[in-house]
Amino acid sequence: MSKPKGFEKPAGVRDYLPRAVAKLRKIEKDVLYCMSRWGYQQMITPTLEYYDTVGVASSTSDQKLYKLLNNRGQALVLRSEMTAPVARVVSSLLKDEPLPLRLSYHANVFRAIEEEAGREAEFFQTGVELVGDDSPEADAEVVALAIASLQAAGVKSFKIAIGHVGFLDGVFQDAVEGLPQAQEELKNHLLGRDYVAFRETLQRLELPEAQKSELDGLLRLRGGKEICGQALEISSHPLARASIEHLCKVWEVLVAYGVSEHVLIDLTMVGDFSYYTGMTFEGYAAELGFPVCSGGRYDNLLQQFGRPVPSTGFSLKTNRILDGVTGNPEAEELPVLIQYDALRRREGLEEAARLRTEGQVVVTRLVAGPEELEQVERVDAQTVEAAGVQYGGIYTFVSFVSEHG
């Protein structure tokens, strides 16, 4: 294996230049402010967690975790998502706090295998967790907040697709009873949105044609509230029916929020089956071909930390918003350049301090005298002109230079 060059960095990570950082921080600030208006308080958890606690409880598969050992030989992981760390804190430091809890976060997370798929191994998430409420109102609240957060981040056109893990569990238990391997295979095809493979697997199963037709009909269950009625006709299994009834109630609350125009029901979209236990959802921006947010209900997670309470939440994929969404560009404030010579240094620096207290960005430059001042301003003008920008597009100039230097 060749030694990396001095300027190289590991695959899957990136450097953020000043303009990108400014945009990222604006998204973070605007989204967290939006979440705070809904009563969600921000928290921060460590970058490192124990593998045997948060690592095992995480929704991330084991092969995607970055693992390392500390100096005592204990296995650690870099956090791969934020829900499990928040669950750990809720079950320990916040165990005596009254429920429900509304918590928000913004953090970088790490997934080792992402680089193999051309994705980032380190990326940012901004999200919320609503702990201690299992009602349709709670599920609708996080969906409505996800919509508000996307708007705060500058995403102009998007759709939220909502589904329910329990519906497909009930359908498969009813139609593919006694064939757990086939059930898992069909679920994985839906999880990967490979509908061709779903139909091929369905045809290989020794099922009555009526059941095959019923299962094939799942792929058409996408739309508005009318999908709830169509889904109830597909299966009479108690779990499937209870799941759809819950989803219908969520839809009614979203209508009351006035955000149902952004939402569609997609009963083929169920998220990670190993993690979610109820409603799940994903948000897609018109500018991008992949999700910019995801979330859902995960009622079993906190039980792994000794506090069995229901929870729901979501996270924005902040990197994808940064890279792929135009958003609302903020007017760029030109810094003030204060130029001074040695004789008027104190005046120049005092003026710089005064302007900074007023909130302006100020940089300073020492020049020898009027001749150098004229020369450096000419160079600045030529640099701006070569970049195709009108003179003055870099700095607002203020000079403290003696007439005779």
mmCIF file of C-alpha atoms in Angstrom:
data_model
loop_
_atom_site.group_PDB
_atom_site.id
_atom_site.type_symbol
_atom_site.label_atom_id
_atom_site.label_comp_id
_atom_site.label_asym_id
_atom_site.label_seq_id
_atom_site.Cartn_x
_atom_site.Cartn_y
_atom_site.Cartn_z
ATOM 1 C CA MET A 1 0.000 0.000 0.000
ATOM 2 C CA SER A 2 1.460 3.356 -1.057
ATOM 3 C CA LYS A 3 2.058 6.107 1.470
ATOM 4 C CA PRO A 4 -0.420 8.998 1.076
ATOM 5 C CA LYS A 5 0.931 12.283 -0.220
ATOM 6 C CA GLY A 6 1.029 15.297 2.026
ATOM 7 C CA PHE A 7 -2.099 16.890 0.557
ATOM 8 C CA GLU A 8 -4.197 13.705 0.398
ATOM 9 C CA LYS A 9 -7.043 12.814 2.765
ATOM 10 C CA PRO A 10 -8.864 9.500 3.387
ATOM 11 C CA ALA A 11 -11.502 8.430 0.889
ATOM 12 C CA GLY A 12 -15.041 9.452 1.758
ATOM 13 C CA VAL A 13 -14.202 12.638 3.678
ATOM 14 C CA ARG A 14 -14.006 16.190 2.405
ATOM 15 C CA ASP A 15 -12.721 19.675 3.080
ATOM 16 C CA TYR A 16 -15.268 22.485 3.364
ATOM 17 C CA LEU A 17 -14.087 25.793 1.917
ATOM 18 C CA PRO A 18 -15.293 29.096 3.418
ATOM 19 C CA ARG A 19 -18.315 29.606 1.126
ATOM 20 C CA ALA A 20 -19.541 26.050 1.753
ATOM 21 C CA VAL A 21 -19.052 26.446 5.510
ATOM 22 C CA ALA A 22 -21.041 29.692 5.467
ATOM 23 C CA LYS A 23 -23.898 27.978 3.638
ATOM 24 C CA LEU A 24 -23.763 24.920 5.921
ATOM 25 C CA ARG A 25 -23.812 27.064 9.067
ATOM 26 C CA LYS A 26 -26.749 29.081 7.734
ATOM 27 C CA ILE A 27 -28.728 25.891 7.072
ATOM 28 C CA GLU A 28 -27.838 24.600 10.533
ATOM 29 C CA LYS A 29 -28.767 27.879 12.241
ATOM 30 C CA ASP A 30 -32.056 28.321 10.374
ATOM 31 C CA VAL A 31 -33.169 24.725 10.886
ATOM 32 C CA LEU A 32 -32.272 24.594 14.593
ATOM 33 C CA TYR A 33 -34.080 27.907 15.103
ATOM 34 C CA CYS A 34 -37.149 26.451 13.387
ATOM 35 C CA MET A 35 -36.984 23.376 15.634
ATOM 36 C CA SER A 36 -36.623 25.524 18.748
ATOM 37 C CA ARG A 37 -39.844 27.386 17.799
ATOM 38 C CA TRP A 38 -41.587 23.994 18.040
ATOM 39 C CA GLY A 39 -40.237 23.408 21.562
ATOM 40 C CA TYR A 40 -37.233 21.207 20.693
ATOM 41 C CA GLN A 41 -34.109 21.831 22.774
ATOM 42 C CA GLN A 42 -30.685 21.198 21.293
ATOM 43 C CA MET A 43 -28.290 18.661 22.783
ATOM 44 C CA ILE A 44 -24.775 17.442 21.917
ATOM 45 C CA THR A 45 -23.438 13.915 22.390
ATOM 46 C CA PRO A 46 -19.854 12.594 22.079
ATOM 47 C CA THR A 47 -18.333 11.656 18.746
ATOM 48 C CA LEU A 48 -17.075 8.428 20.360
ATOM 49 C CA GLU A 49 -19.404 5.875 21.959
ATOM 50 C CA TYR A 50 -18.971 2.357 23.350
ATOM 51 C CA TYR A 51 -19.543 -0.348 20.771
ATOM 52 C CA ASP A 52 -21.364 -2.552 23.315
ATOM 53 C CA THR A 53 -23.949 0.145 24.062
ATOM 54 C CA VAL A 54 -24.651 2.679 21.320
ATOM 55 C CA GLY A 55 -22.845 0.685 18.625
ATOM 56 C CA VAL A 56 -24.961 -2.415 19.163
ATOM 57 C CA ALA A 57 -28.184 -0.429 19.561
ATOM 58 C CA SER A 58 -27.625 1.646 16.419
ATOM 59 C CA SER A 59 -29.646 1.091 13.264
ATOM 60 C CA THR A 60 -26.383 1.017 11.297
ATOM 61 C CA SER A 61 -25.226 -2.458 10.306
ATOM 62 C CA ASP A 62 -22.085 -3.660 12.037
ATOM 63 C CA GLN A 63 -19.909 -3.598 8.912
ATOM 64 C CA LYS A 64 -20.643 0.104 8.406
ATOM 65 C CA LEU A 65 -19.354 1.134 11.841
ATOM 66 C CA TYR A 66 -15.952 2.737 12.345
ATOM 67 C CA LYS A 67 -14.491 0.746 15.260
ATOM 68 C CA LEU A 68 -11.394 1.364 17.358
ATOM 69 C CA LEU A 69 -9.916 0.416 20.727
ATOM 70 C CA ASN A 70 -9.081 2.775 23.578
ATOM 71 C CA ASN A 71 -5.958 2.401 25.743
ATOM 72 C CA ARG A 72 -7.821 -0.043 28.019
ATOM 73 C CA GLY A 73 -8.769 -2.348 25.183
ATOM 74 C CA GLN A 74 -12.454 -1.359 25.148
ATOM 75 C CA ALA A 75 -14.213 -1.282 21.772
ATOM 76 C CA LEU A 76 -15.419 2.149 20.678
ATOM 77 C CA VAL A 77 -17.287 3.403 17.609
ATOM 78 C CA LEU A 78 -17.577 6.739 15.871
ATOM 79 C CA ARG A 79 -21.265 7.628 16.046
ATOM 80 C CA SER A 80 -22.993 6.466 12.860
ATOM 81 C CA GLU A 81 -26.314 8.233 13.540
ATOM 82 C CA MET A 82 -27.766 10.333 16.341
ATOM 83 C CA THR A 83 -30.880 8.493 17.488
ATOM 84 C CA ALA A 84 -29.095 5.813 19.530
ATOM 85 C CA PRO A 85 -26.854 8.334 21.367
ATOM 86 C CA VAL A 86 -29.908 10.463 22.179
ATOM 87 C CA ALA A 87 -31.690 7.324 23.453
ATOM 88 C CA ARG A 88 -28.728 6.623 25.746
ATOM 89 C CA VAL A 89 -28.916 10.136 27.229
ATOM 90 C CA VAL A 90 -32.712 10.039 27.593
ATOM 91 C CA SER A 91 -32.410 6.748 29.495
ATOM 92 C CA SER A 92 -29.686 8.016 31.838
ATOM 93 C CA LEU A 93 -29.083 11.731 32.355
ATOM 94 C CA LEU A 94 -32.686 12.619 31.463
ATOM 95 C CA LYS A 95 -34.379 9.628 33.100
ATOM 96 C CA ASP A 96 -36.118 11.784 35.713
ATOM 97 C CA GLU A 97 -37.355 14.404 33.251
ATOM 98 C CA PRO A 98 -41.114 14.369 32.603
ATOM 99 C CA LEU A 99 -42.305 13.020 29.264
ATOM 100 C CA PRO A 100 -42.689 13.825 26.461
ATOM 101 C CA LEU A 101 -39.193 15.113 25.710
ATOM 102 C CA ARG A 102 -38.478 17.170 22.604
ATOM 103 C CA LEU A 103 -34.795 17.181 21.655
ATOM 104 C CA SER A 104 -32.872 18.428 18.612
ATOM 105 C CA TYR A 105 -29.293 18.051 17.353
ATOM 106 C CA HIS A 106 -26.820 18.888 14.604
ATOM 107 C CA ALA A 107 -23.779 16.636 14.312
ATOM 108 C CA ASN A 108 -21.336 14.902 12.023
ATOM 109 C CA VAL A 109 -21.730 11.113 11.766
ATOM 110 C CA PHE A 110 -19.561 8.387 10.245
ATOM 111 C CA ARG A 111 -20.318 5.281 8.186
ATOM 112 C CA ALA A 112 -17.409 3.229 6.944
ATOM 113 C CA ILE A 113 -18.947 1.587 3.902
ATOM 114 C CA GLU A 114 -20.384 4.749 2.377
ATOM 115 C CA GLU A 115 -17.097 5.520 0.606
ATOM 116 C CA GLU A 116 -17.334 2.256 -1.351
ATOM 117 C CA ALA A 117 -20.576 3.441 -2.931
ATOM 118 C CA GLY A 118 -19.103 6.812 -3.829
ATOM 119 C CA ARG A 119 -20.820 8.455 -0.875
ATOM 120 C CA GLU A 120 -19.386 10.322 2.050
ATOM 121 C CA ALA A 121 -18.025 8.470 5.054
ATOM 122 C CA GLU A 122 -18.498 11.587 7.191
ATOM 123 C CA PHE A 123 -21.602 13.720 6.826
ATOM 124 C CA PHE A 124 -23.926 15.980 8.795
ATOM 125 C CA GLN A 125 -27.384 15.367 10.210
ATOM 126 C CA THR A 126 -29.802 17.846 11.769
ATOM 127 C CA GLY A 127 -32.815 16.296 13.441
ATOM 128 C CA VAL A 128 -35.211 15.828 16.341
ATOM 129 C CA GLU A 129 -36.464 13.103 18.654
ATOM 130 C CA LEU A 130 -39.903 13.202 20.295
ATOM 131 C CA VAL A 131 -39.754 10.778 23.227
ATOM 132 C CA GLY A 132 -42.667 9.492 25.283
ATOM 133 C CA ASP A 133 -45.655 9.896 22.981
ATOM 134 C CA ASP A 134 -47.035 7.064 20.803
ATOM 135 C CA SER A 135 -50.043 8.933 19.400
ATOM 136 C CA PRO A 136 -50.839 9.799 15.771
ATOM 137 C CA GLU A 137 -50.499 13.419 16.877
ATOM 138 C CA ALA A 138 -46.820 12.827 17.701
ATOM 139 C CA ASP A 139 -46.123 11.128 14.366
ATOM 140 C CA ALA A 140 -47.860 13.956 12.531
ATOM 141 C CA GLU A 141 -45.917 16.547 14.535
ATOM 142 C CA VAL A 142 -42.525 15.223 13.411
ATOM 143 C CA VAL A 143 -43.691 15.034 9.780
ATOM 144 C CA ALA A 144 -45.016 18.602 9.931
ATOM 145 C CA LEU A 145 -41.792 19.751 11.595
ATOM 146 C CA ALA A 146 -39.733 17.974 8.918
ATOM 147 C CA ILE A 147 -41.666 19.980 6.310
ATOM 148 C CA ALA A 148 -41.060 23.238 8.200
ATOM 149 C CA SER A 149 -37.371 22.361 8.594
ATOM 150 C CA LEU A 150 -36.912 21.669 4.877
ATOM 151 C CA GLN A 151 -38.500 25.025 4.132
ATOM 152 C CA ALA A 152 -36.231 26.714 6.683
ATOM 153 C CA ALA A 153 -33.228 25.074 4.966
ATOM 154 C CA GLY A 154 -34.246 26.646 1.676
ATOM 155 C CA VAL A 155 -35.665 23.553 -0.032
ATOM 156 C CA LYS A 156 -38.384 24.984 -2.238
ATOM 157 C CA SER A 157 -40.052 21.930 -3.796
ATOM 158 C CA PHE A 158 -40.276 18.528 -2.104
ATOM 159 C CA LYS A 159 -42.539 15.621 -1.213
ATOM 160 C CA ILE A 160 -42.766 13.573 1.974
ATOM 161 C CA ALA A 161 -43.662 9.907 1.431
ATOM 162 C CA ILE A 162 -45.095 8.159 4.516
ATOM 163 C CA GLY A 163 -45.598 4.449 5.080
ATOM 164 C CA HIS A 164 -46.006 2.000 7.959
ATOM 165 C CA VAL A 165 -43.875 -1.000 8.887
ATOM 166 C CA GLY A 166 -46.834 -2.750 10.532
ATOM 167 C CA PHE A 167 -48.905 -2.753 7.363
ATOM 168 C CA LEU A 168 -46.447 -4.812 5.341
ATOM 169 C CA ASP A 169 -45.673 -7.034 8.328
ATOM 170 C CA GLY A 170 -49.370 -7.839 8.609
ATOM 171 C CA VAL A 171 -49.815 -8.357 4.858
ATOM 172 C CA PHE A 172 -46.870 -10.750 4.625
ATOM 173 C CA GLN A 173 -47.852 -12.652 7.764
ATOM 174 C CA ASP A 174 -51.257 -13.158 6.192
ATOM 175 C CA ALA A 175 -50.318 -13.877 2.560
ATOM 176 C CA VAL A 176 -46.894 -15.548 2.959
ATOM 177 C CA GLU A 177 -47.553 -17.348 6.235
ATOM 178 C CA GLY A 178 -44.939 -19.889 7.285
ATOM 179 C CA LEU A 179 -42.319 -18.634 4.782
ATOM 180 C CA PRO A 180 -40.142 -16.236 6.824
ATOM 181 C CA GLN A 181 -37.285 -16.326 4.325
ATOM 182 C CA ALA A 182 -39.610 -15.352 1.462
ATOM 183 C CA GLN A 183 -41.110 -12.589 3.593
ATOM 184 C CA GLU A 184 -37.660 -11.191 4.291
ATOM 185 C CA GLU A 185 -36.672 -11.372 0.638
ATOM 186 C CA LEU A 186 -39.802 -9.511 -0.466
ATOM 187 C CA LYS A 187 -39.262 -6.862 2.211
ATOM 188 C CA ASN A 188 -35.649 -6.345 1.153
ATOM 189 C CA HIS A 189 -36.714 -5.817 -2.458
ATOM 190 C CA LEU A 190 -39.168 -3.144 -1.313
ATOM 191 C CA LEU A 191 -36.539 -1.595 0.936
ATOM 192 C CA GLY A 192 -34.207 -1.333 -2.057
ATOM 193 C CA ARG A 193 -37.091 -0.221 -4.320
ATOM 194 C CA ASP A 194 -36.291 -3.085 -6.684
ATOM 195 C CA TYR A 195 -39.842 -3.741 -7.885
ATOM 196 C CA VAL A 196 -38.712 -5.976 -10.749
ATOM 197 C CA ALA A 197 -36.998 -8.329 -8.294
ATOM 198 C CA PHE A 198 -40.068 -8.123 -6.034
ATOM 199 C CA ARG A 199 -42.301 -9.371 -8.853
ATOM 200 C CA GLU A 200 -39.798 -12.051 -9.878
ATOM 201 C CA THR A 201 -39.620 -13.380 -6.309
ATOM 202 C CA LEU A 202 -43.395 -13.272 -6.077
ATOM 203 C CA GLN A 203 -43.764 -15.381 -9.217
ATOM 204 C CA ARG A 204 -41.378 -18.030 -7.867
ATOM 205 C CA LEU A 205 -43.421 -18.547 -4.721
ATOM 206 C CA GLU A 206 -45.952 -21.373 -4.663
ATOM 207 C CA LEU A 207 -48.912 -19.202 -3.791
ATOM 208 C CA PRO A 208 -52.452 -19.054 -5.165
ATOM 209 C CA GLU A 209 -52.736 -16.593 -8.047
ATOM 210 C CA ALA A 210 -55.186 -14.516 -6.027
ATOM 211 C CA GLN A 211 -52.577 -13.997 -3.312
ATOM 212 C CA LYS A 212 -49.894 -13.153 -5.858
ATOM 213 C CA SER A 213 -52.180 -10.589 -7.425
ATOM 214 C CA GLU A 214 -52.929 -9.154 -3.992
ATOM 215 C CA LEU A 215 -49.230 -8.782 -3.163
ATOM 216 C CA ASP A 216 -48.483 -7.304 -6.584
ATOM 217 C CA GLY A 217 -51.149 -4.723 -5.843
ATOM 218 C CA LEU A 218 -48.956 -3.365 -3.044
ATOM 219 C CA LEU A 219 -46.836 -1.632 -5.661
ATOM 220 C CA ARG A 220 -49.786 0.553 -6.635
ATOM 221 C CA LEU A 221 -50.478 1.825 -3.131
ATOM 222 C CA ARG A 222 -49.135 5.364 -3.590
ATOM 223 C CA GLY A 223 -51.228 8.521 -3.407
ATOM 224 C CA GLY A 224 -53.426 10.514 -1.046
ATOM 225 C CA LYS A 225 -55.843 9.498 1.702
ATOM 226 C CA GLU A 226 -57.720 7.249 -0.742
ATOM 227 C CA ILE A 227 -54.797 4.816 -0.447
ATOM 228 C CA CYS A 228 -55.898 4.016 3.116
ATOM 229 C CA GLY A 229 -59.207 2.648 1.854
ATOM 230 C CA GLN A 230 -57.509 0.645 -0.908
ATOM 231 C CA ALA A 231 -55.032 -0.828 1.593
ATOM 232 C CA LEU A 232 -57.845 -1.996 3.880
ATOM 233 C CA GLU A 233 -59.275 -3.993 0.954
ATOM 234 C CA ILE A 234 -55.971 -5.837 0.420
ATOM 235 C CA SER A 235 -55.615 -7.403 3.860
ATOM 236 C CA SER A 236 -57.866 -8.263 6.773
ATOM 237 C CA HIS A 237 -54.917 -9.027 9.072
ATOM 238 C CA PRO A 238 -55.400 -7.182 12.420
ATOM 239 C CA LEU A 239 -51.865 -5.691 12.375
ATOM 240 C CA ALA A 240 -52.226 -4.436 8.813
ATOM 241 C CA ARG A 241 -55.624 -2.875 9.528
ATOM 242 C CA ALA A 242 -54.473 -1.241 12.787
ATOM 243 C CA SER A 243 -51.447 0.205 10.978
ATOM 244 C CA ILE A 244 -53.557 1.724 8.218
ATOM 245 C CA GLU A 245 -56.034 3.146 10.705
ATOM 246 C CA HIS A 246 -53.103 4.804 12.531
ATOM 247 C CA LEU A 247 -51.782 6.199 9.256
ATOM 248 C CA CYS A 248 -55.223 7.620 8.397
ATOM 249 C CA LYS A 249 -55.269 9.463 11.724
ATOM 250 C CA VAL A 250 -51.792 10.847 11.022
ATOM 251 C CA TRP A 251 -53.048 12.101 7.657
ATOM 252 C CA GLU A 252 -56.004 13.855 9.332
ATOM 253 C CA VAL A 253 -53.635 15.712 11.661
ATOM 254 C CA LEU A 254 -51.421 16.712 8.730
ATOM 255 C CA VAL A 255 -54.492 18.132 7.013
ATOM 256 C CA ALA A 256 -55.154 20.173 10.160
ATOM 257 C CA TYR A 257 -51.543 21.410 10.057
ATOM 258 C CA GLY A 258 -52.187 22.540 6.475
ATOM 259 C CA VAL A 259 -49.236 20.575 5.045
ATOM 260 C CA SER A 260 -50.918 17.569 3.395
ATOM 261 C CA GLU A 261 -50.118 19.022 -0.053
ATOM 262 C CA HIS A 262 -46.492 18.077 0.620
ATOM 263 C CA VAL A 263 -47.323 14.502 1.672
ATOM 264 C CA LEU A 264 -48.194 11.288 -0.135
ATOM 265 C CA ILE A 265 -48.856 7.823 1.255
ATOM 266 C CA ASP A 266 -46.475 5.190 -0.093
ATOM 267 C CA LEU A 267 -47.074 1.765 1.448
ATOM 268 C CA THR A 268 -44.077 0.281 -0.366
ATOM 269 C CA MET A 269 -41.794 2.683 1.560
ATOM 270 C CA VAL A 270 -41.131 1.327 5.008
ATOM 271 C CA GLY A 271 -37.570 2.277 5.923
ATOM 272 C CA ASP A 272 -35.168 -0.057 7.710
ATOM 273 C CA PHE A 273 -37.223 -2.992 9.028
ATOM 274 C CA SER A 274 -34.667 -3.739 11.755
ATOM 275 C CA TYR A 275 -35.089 -0.290 13.256
ATOM 276 C CA TYR A 276 -38.536 1.227 12.748
ATOM 277 C CA THR A 277 -41.666 -0.127 14.397
ATOM 278 C CA GLY A 278 -44.454 2.054 12.998
ATOM 279 C CA MET A 279 -44.869 5.000 10.658
ATOM 280 C CA THR A 280 -41.819 5.838 8.520
ATOM 281 C CA PHE A 281 -41.219 8.625 6.030
ATOM 282 C CA GLU A 282 -38.735 10.048 3.556
ATOM 283 C CA GLY A 283 -38.482 13.494 1.988
ATOM 284 C CA TYR A 284 -37.411 14.052 -1.613
ATOM 285 C CA ALA A 285 -36.391 17.427 -3.071
ATOM 286 C CA ALA A 286 -37.277 18.221 -6.672
ATOM 287 C CA GLU A 287 -33.661 19.241 -7.322
ATOM 288 C CA LEU A 288 -32.267 15.897 -6.146
ATOM 289 C CA GLY A 289 -32.816 12.240 -6.940
ATOM 290 C CA PHE A 290 -32.341 10.919 -3.413
ATOM 291 C CA PRO A 291 -33.831 11.580 0.060
ATOM 292 C CA VAL A 292 -32.991 14.782 1.926
ATOM 293 C CA CYS A 293 -34.672 13.639 5.149
ATOM 294 C CA SER A 294 -35.957 10.447 6.733
ATOM 295 C CA GLY A 295 -37.575 9.404 9.962
ATOM 296 C CA GLY A 296 -40.209 7.387 11.715
ATOM 297 C CA ARG A 297 -41.269 5.606 14.879
ATOM 298 C CA TYR A 298 -38.847 3.381 16.804
ATOM 299 C CA ASP A 299 -40.635 2.262 19.964
ATOM 300 C CA ASN A 300 -38.196 -0.528 20.897
ATOM 301 C CA LEU A 301 -34.903 1.380 20.924
ATOM 302 C CA LEU A 302 -34.991 2.965 24.375
ATOM 303 C CA GLN A 303 -35.834 -0.399 25.898
ATOM 304 C CA GLN A 304 -32.280 -1.478 25.048
ATOM 305 C CA PHE A 305 -31.081 1.226 27.467
ATOM 306 C CA GLY A 306 -33.536 0.209 30.207
ATOM 307 C CA ARG A 307 -36.261 2.786 29.581
ATOM 308 C CA PRO A 308 -39.134 1.321 27.522
ATOM 309 C CA VAL A 309 -40.850 4.429 26.182
ATOM 310 C CA PRO A 310 -42.115 5.119 22.643
ATOM 311 C CA SER A 311 -40.233 7.528 20.383
ATOM 312 C CA THR A 312 -40.395 9.081 16.952
ATOM 313 C CA GLY A 313 -38.186 11.521 15.062
ATOM 314 C CA PHE A 314 -36.375 12.437 11.860
ATOM 315 C CA SER A 315 -33.098 13.797 10.525
ATOM 316 C CA LEU A 316 -32.268 16.093 7.634
ATOM 317 C CA LYS A 317 -29.379 14.994 5.438
ATOM 318 C CA THR A 318 -27.694 18.365 5.671
ATOM 319 C CA ASN A 319 -24.861 17.589 3.251
ATOM 320 C CA ARG A 320 -27.295 16.760 0.472
ATOM 321 C CA ILE A 321 -29.156 20.012 1.047
ATOM 322 C CA LEU A 322 -25.841 21.888 1.013
ATOM 323 C CA ASP A 323 -24.641 20.284 -2.220
ATOM 324 C CA GLY A 324 -27.812 19.944 -4.223
ATOM 325 C CA VAL A 325 -30.310 22.607 -3.224
ATOM 326 C CA THR A 326 -30.029 26.233 -4.294
ATOM 327 C CA GLY A 327 -31.983 27.489 -1.299
ATOM 328 C CA ASN A 328 -32.235 31.126 -0.295
ATOM 329 C CA PRO A 329 -28.820 32.734 -0.904
ATOM 330 C CA GLU A 330 -27.841 35.218 1.758
ATOM 331 C CA ALA A 331 -26.553 38.575 0.567
ATOM 332 C CA GLU A 332 -22.794 38.532 0.950
ATOM 333 C CA GLU A 333 -21.486 41.313 3.151
ATOM 334 C CA LEU A 334 -18.319 42.909 1.787
ATOM 335 C CA PRO A 335 -15.590 43.227 4.404
ATOM 336 C CA VAL A 336 -14.194 46.655 5.153
ATOM 337 C CA LEU A 337 -10.481 46.943 4.367
ATOM 338 C CA ILE A 338 -8.784 49.543 6.540
ATOM 339 C CA GLN A 339 -5.377 50.529 5.207
ATOM 340 C CA TYR A 340 -2.987 52.564 7.354
ATOM 341 C CA ASP A 341 0.639 53.590 7.516
ATOM 342 C CA ALA A 342 2.899 53.502 10.564
ATOM 343 C CA LEU A 343 2.084 57.085 11.569
ATOM 344 C CA ARG A 344 -1.682 56.506 11.631
ATOM 345 C CA ARG A 345 -1.695 52.887 12.805
ATOM 346 C CA ARG A 346 -3.543 53.688 16.055
ATOM 347 C CA GLU A 347 -6.309 55.570 14.175
ATOM 348 C CA GLY A 348 -6.733 52.730 11.699
ATOM 349 C CA LEU A 349 -6.896 50.008 14.352
ATOM 350 C CA GLU A 350 -9.274 52.034 16.535
ATOM 351 C CA GLU A 351 -11.615 52.453 13.562
ATOM 352 C CA ALA A 352 -11.370 48.704 12.880
ATOM 353 C CA ALA A 353 -12.339 47.949 16.492
ATOM 354 C CA ARG A 354 -15.271 50.373 16.331
ATOM 355 C CA LEU A 355 -16.663 48.851 13.134
ATOM 356 C CA ARG A 356 -16.296 45.324 14.519
ATOM 357 C CA THR A 357 -18.343 46.242 17.585
ATOM 358 C CA GLU A 358 -21.058 47.336 15.147
ATOM 359 C CA GLY A 359 -21.036 43.874 13.596
ATOM 360 C CA GLN A 360 -19.044 44.619 10.441
ATOM 361 C CA VAL A 361 -16.326 42.370 9.065
ATOM 362 C CA VAL A 362 -13.019 44.242 9.015
ATOM 363 C CA VAL A 363 -9.555 43.341 7.756
ATOM 364 C CA THR A 364 -6.498 45.571 8.034
ATOM 365 C CA ARG A 365 -3.417 46.231 5.940
ATOM 366 C CA LEU A 366 -0.219 48.181 6.673
ATOM 367 C CA VAL A 367 1.120 50.230 3.730
ATOM 368 C CA ALA A 368 4.285 52.323 3.508
ATOM 369 C CA GLY A 369 2.595 55.456 2.185
ATOM 370 C CA PRO A 370 0.454 56.977 -0.568
ATOM 371 C CA GLU A 371 2.528 55.417 -3.342
ATOM 372 C CA GLU A 372 2.145 51.861 -2.009
ATOM 373 C CA LEU A 373 -1.515 52.495 -1.232
ATOM 374 C CA GLU A 374 -2.129 53.472 -4.846
ATOM 375 C CA GLN A 375 -0.156 50.456 -6.046
ATOM 376 C CA VAL A 376 -1.935 47.827 -3.916
ATOM 377 C CA GLU A 377 -5.381 49.252 -4.742
ATOM 378 C CA ARG A 378 -4.487 49.068 -8.443
ATOM 379 C CA VAL A 379 -3.483 45.406 -7.987
ATOM 380 C CA ASP A 380 -6.730 44.713 -6.138
ATOM 381 C CA ALA A 381 -8.710 46.339 -8.966
ATOM 382 C CA GLN A 382 -6.901 44.270 -11.595
ATOM 383 C CA THR A 383 -7.553 41.082 -9.611
ATOM 384 C CA VAL A 384 -11.253 41.856 -9.388
ATOM 385 C CA GLU A 385 -11.464 42.804 -13.070
ATOM 386 C CA ALA A 386 -9.721 39.574 -14.102
ATOM 387 C CA ALA A 387 -12.299 37.631 -12.099
ATOM 388 C CA GLY A 388 -15.097 39.391 -13.979
ATOM 389 C CA VAL A 389 -16.301 41.286 -10.909
ATOM 390 C CA GLN A 390 -16.907 45.017 -10.699
ATOM 391 C CA TYR A 391 -14.260 46.914 -8.740
ATOM 392 C CA GLY A 392 -15.222 47.054 -5.108
ATOM 393 C CA GLY A 393 -16.520 43.451 -5.164
ATOM 394 C CA ILE A 394 -13.897 42.323 -2.651
ATOM 395 C CA TYR A 395 -13.591 45.138 -0.128
ATOM 396 C CA THR A 396 -15.049 48.428 0.950
ATOM 397 C CA PHE A 397 -11.924 50.570 1.312
ATOM 398 C CA VAL A 398 -11.098 52.928 4.194
ATOM 399 C CA SER A 399 -7.623 54.518 4.321
ATOM 400 C CA PHE A 400 -5.600 56.081 7.139
ATOM 401 C CA VAL A 401 -2.446 57.070 5.252
ATOM 402 C CA SER A 402 -0.452 60.263 5.819
ATOM 403 C CA GLU A 403 0.002 62.487 2.827
ATOM 404 C CA HIS A 404 3.774 62.173 3.080
ATOM 405 C CA GLY A 405 3.817 58.583 4.383
#
